[in-house]
Amino acid sequence: MYVALQLMEDEVIAAIGPQSSGIAHVISHVVNELHVPLVSFGATDPSLSSLQYPYFVRSTQSDYYQMYAIADLVDYYRWREIIAIYVDDDNGRNGISVLGDALAKKRAKISYKAAFPPGSPKKDISDLLNGVNLMESRVFVLHVNPETGLNIFGIADKLGMMNSGYVWIATDSLASALDSLEPVDPKTMNLLQGVLALRHHTPDTIEKKNFLSRMKRLRITETPSFNSYALYAYDTVWLVARALDAFLKQGGVVSFSSDPMLRDTNGSVLHLESLRVFDNGPTFLQTILRTNYTGLTGLVQFDNDRNRIHPAYDILNIGGSGMRRIGYWSNYSGLSVVAPEILYKKPPNTSTSSQQLHDVIWPGETAVKPRGWVFPNNGKPLRIAVPNRVSYLEFVSKDKNPPGVRGYCIDVFEAAISLLPYPVPREYILFGPGNRNPSYDDLASQVALNNYDAAVGDVTIVPNRTRFLDFTQPYMESGLVVVVPVKEIKSSPWSFLKPFTAQMWCVTGAFFIFVGTVVWILEHRHNPEFRGRPKKQLMTVFWFSFSTMFFSHRENTVSGLGRLVLIIWLFVVLIINSSYTASLTSILTVQQLSSQIEGIDSLISSNQPIGIQEGSFARKYLTEELNIQPSRIVTLKNMEAYVDALERGPKDGGVMAVVDELPYIEILMSSSNCKFRTVGQEFTKSGWGFAFQRDSPLAVDMSTAILQLSENGDLQKIHDKWLLQHDCSTQDSNVDINKLSLSCFWGLFLICGIACILALIAFFIRVLCQYTKFSPEREQHDEEISPDRPKGKRPFRTTASFRDLMYFVDKKEKEIKEILRQKSKKRRRSLSSDGQSSSSA
């Protein structure tokens, strides 16, 4: 600091450096007063902003972008917690603070900040690493200076923290140190196997290669190789030189003046009075910021915050005897395997699917991505809270035998734990007083407050709990339903009439008679069983009609039309019989609701009391979401209270209905021999899951295990072990008596009616055709009987013709055919005799 002030006494117009962010903070205060631009190629502290230090210009990349690159790297590998190890100075604290903000945007966090003072001895660093090694996270972000970083890796290797399962991400200081030490000592490289490191990205241009080639030919023993900071320093010198040249060409004048504010105090050796203010400092500063050229580090240009545009980093994986680049990061396109300068020519794309990196060899020489966390190695098992229930003990209850709890939920959790690829030490702790069901909202709050690590039981996944807890995949579907009591319907002497409506009975009876009549008409001329005295034929019609109901008709059908009608009618009768039987069976076994509640809507509109389970979230849902008055809510302690309240009803101090989750209600109905029924549909959709603290990695692994249980059938086996009882669902679907009406069968009757009408039409057309052939013979017969009757004067001919037609229809088909055959022969003989007479003539 003192040396820097001595340089300022020489009336400088610009300062290049320093390499340390801490010194840059101090010098920035001085250059602000002297109006001298401070251009630094090594101060990366993100708190060095243009607002606080207007004459500070950063010609390298800010750690702000490096921390966001690390956050994207953590998110890419889906880690959720990291441990930050850093030097406790301004640069370290400010960088880690930005990292915490960047991780929060990715739903990750710094679980522990392990800071140590600058210059700490190895023993203190060893104690610090021992402490973090006992913690859960295995992802370490190292943000220290180069010398300290190599010491930390040496200590970590001795502690076994460079083995498989660990993740180390180092900031650019490590890569810069290795680049400066090239060739690197093999022992040093052995310590760093599997480490991920960031390095400032500089494009691989011809100018850069030529520069490095020239530097190697100089054979500088102090600096055998160059890191990225050396390249930034080179570009910084040229930046100031170009700016000065432009400043002078624009007519700028280099002049200084004294500042009365700069005075030495008593005994001061800083000689502040000798410092002079650069008069055209603001103008020269703007000239520097407007400078735009391409250097060894890429495009040298500044944004409004006086940071280099297009910040980018190389992602390196240390392995073997060197560093391998696995990708790049830039604030333009995130993680990529394509160089940033190529992506700048394309539209920006930071979507999750576009983020890519090459494969990594992790510590322990493994290509398998580390899980990033373990259970803390401090002897403490996972603290699991289990609700201490007094009802519905099938789901979870206290047990005398280890592990101290039992039930459906416990078996599912244990089965899922057994599928995890790592052991989970755990301890079950009962939550609740034991004489009543605990509040599940309180249980969730205790997990969120870190009093427990997880909650296992019949915990419903509801929105207000997911705000501060992480739930697994639901292992049981659930939802609120309404339950009401039912009663048996007593049998009636006239129950056999209930399957059909009155209209259906009338139409069915009419069709029996109609079809019987049609069949009689069609069979009368052909079938002797359908002939005889009128009384006998009438009895035949009725007998044949109603005997088809039982398929017991004795009369055989002979005509084709009669058989067609009968086949269609028997099919109709079969459908009607089957429907009648099924409906009558249902009526004789059905149960009826004893209340008028048909679902949640009718329950809301009523003013009757509603029962809920003690400790359930149903109270909050009914009062806050459905706006039901709290005075209507009745808390019920156990299943026996459910049964008693529903049976007594609201008039005797009970409840009109109970609102609870479906798994509880299924057990209630099964245990009460189906005396209660659900009405309406589930009006909420949710499920039961295991609750963990926010961002717990165990929640994700347990969700995967639950899905495996569901796929291999083990989840259903556990369900059947604990919850498979009498099923009331078949009786629960419909408790109302639904009579079968004509609307259910009008299609069948329509088909049958059309078939009958068509058959009658065909029959009468055939009869009329026969009658026209038969009619002339009748007229001739009449003329022979009454030869003196004048033609055209035949009284009562219409009546006689209709009587003749009926007489013709009533004749047997065999007789009609015989008459027509005789008539045909007679006509042929007549034609033959007429021909002979003509020949004689």
PDB file of C-alpha atoms in Angstrom, residues 229 419 603:
ATOM      1  CA  TYR A 229      -3.785 -13.742 -15.693  1.00  0.00           C
ATOM      2  CA  LEU A 419     -34.086 -50.793  -2.369  1.00  0.00           C
ATOM      3  CA  LEU A 603     -73.655 -30.926   2.452  1.00  0.00           C
TER       4      LEU A 603
END
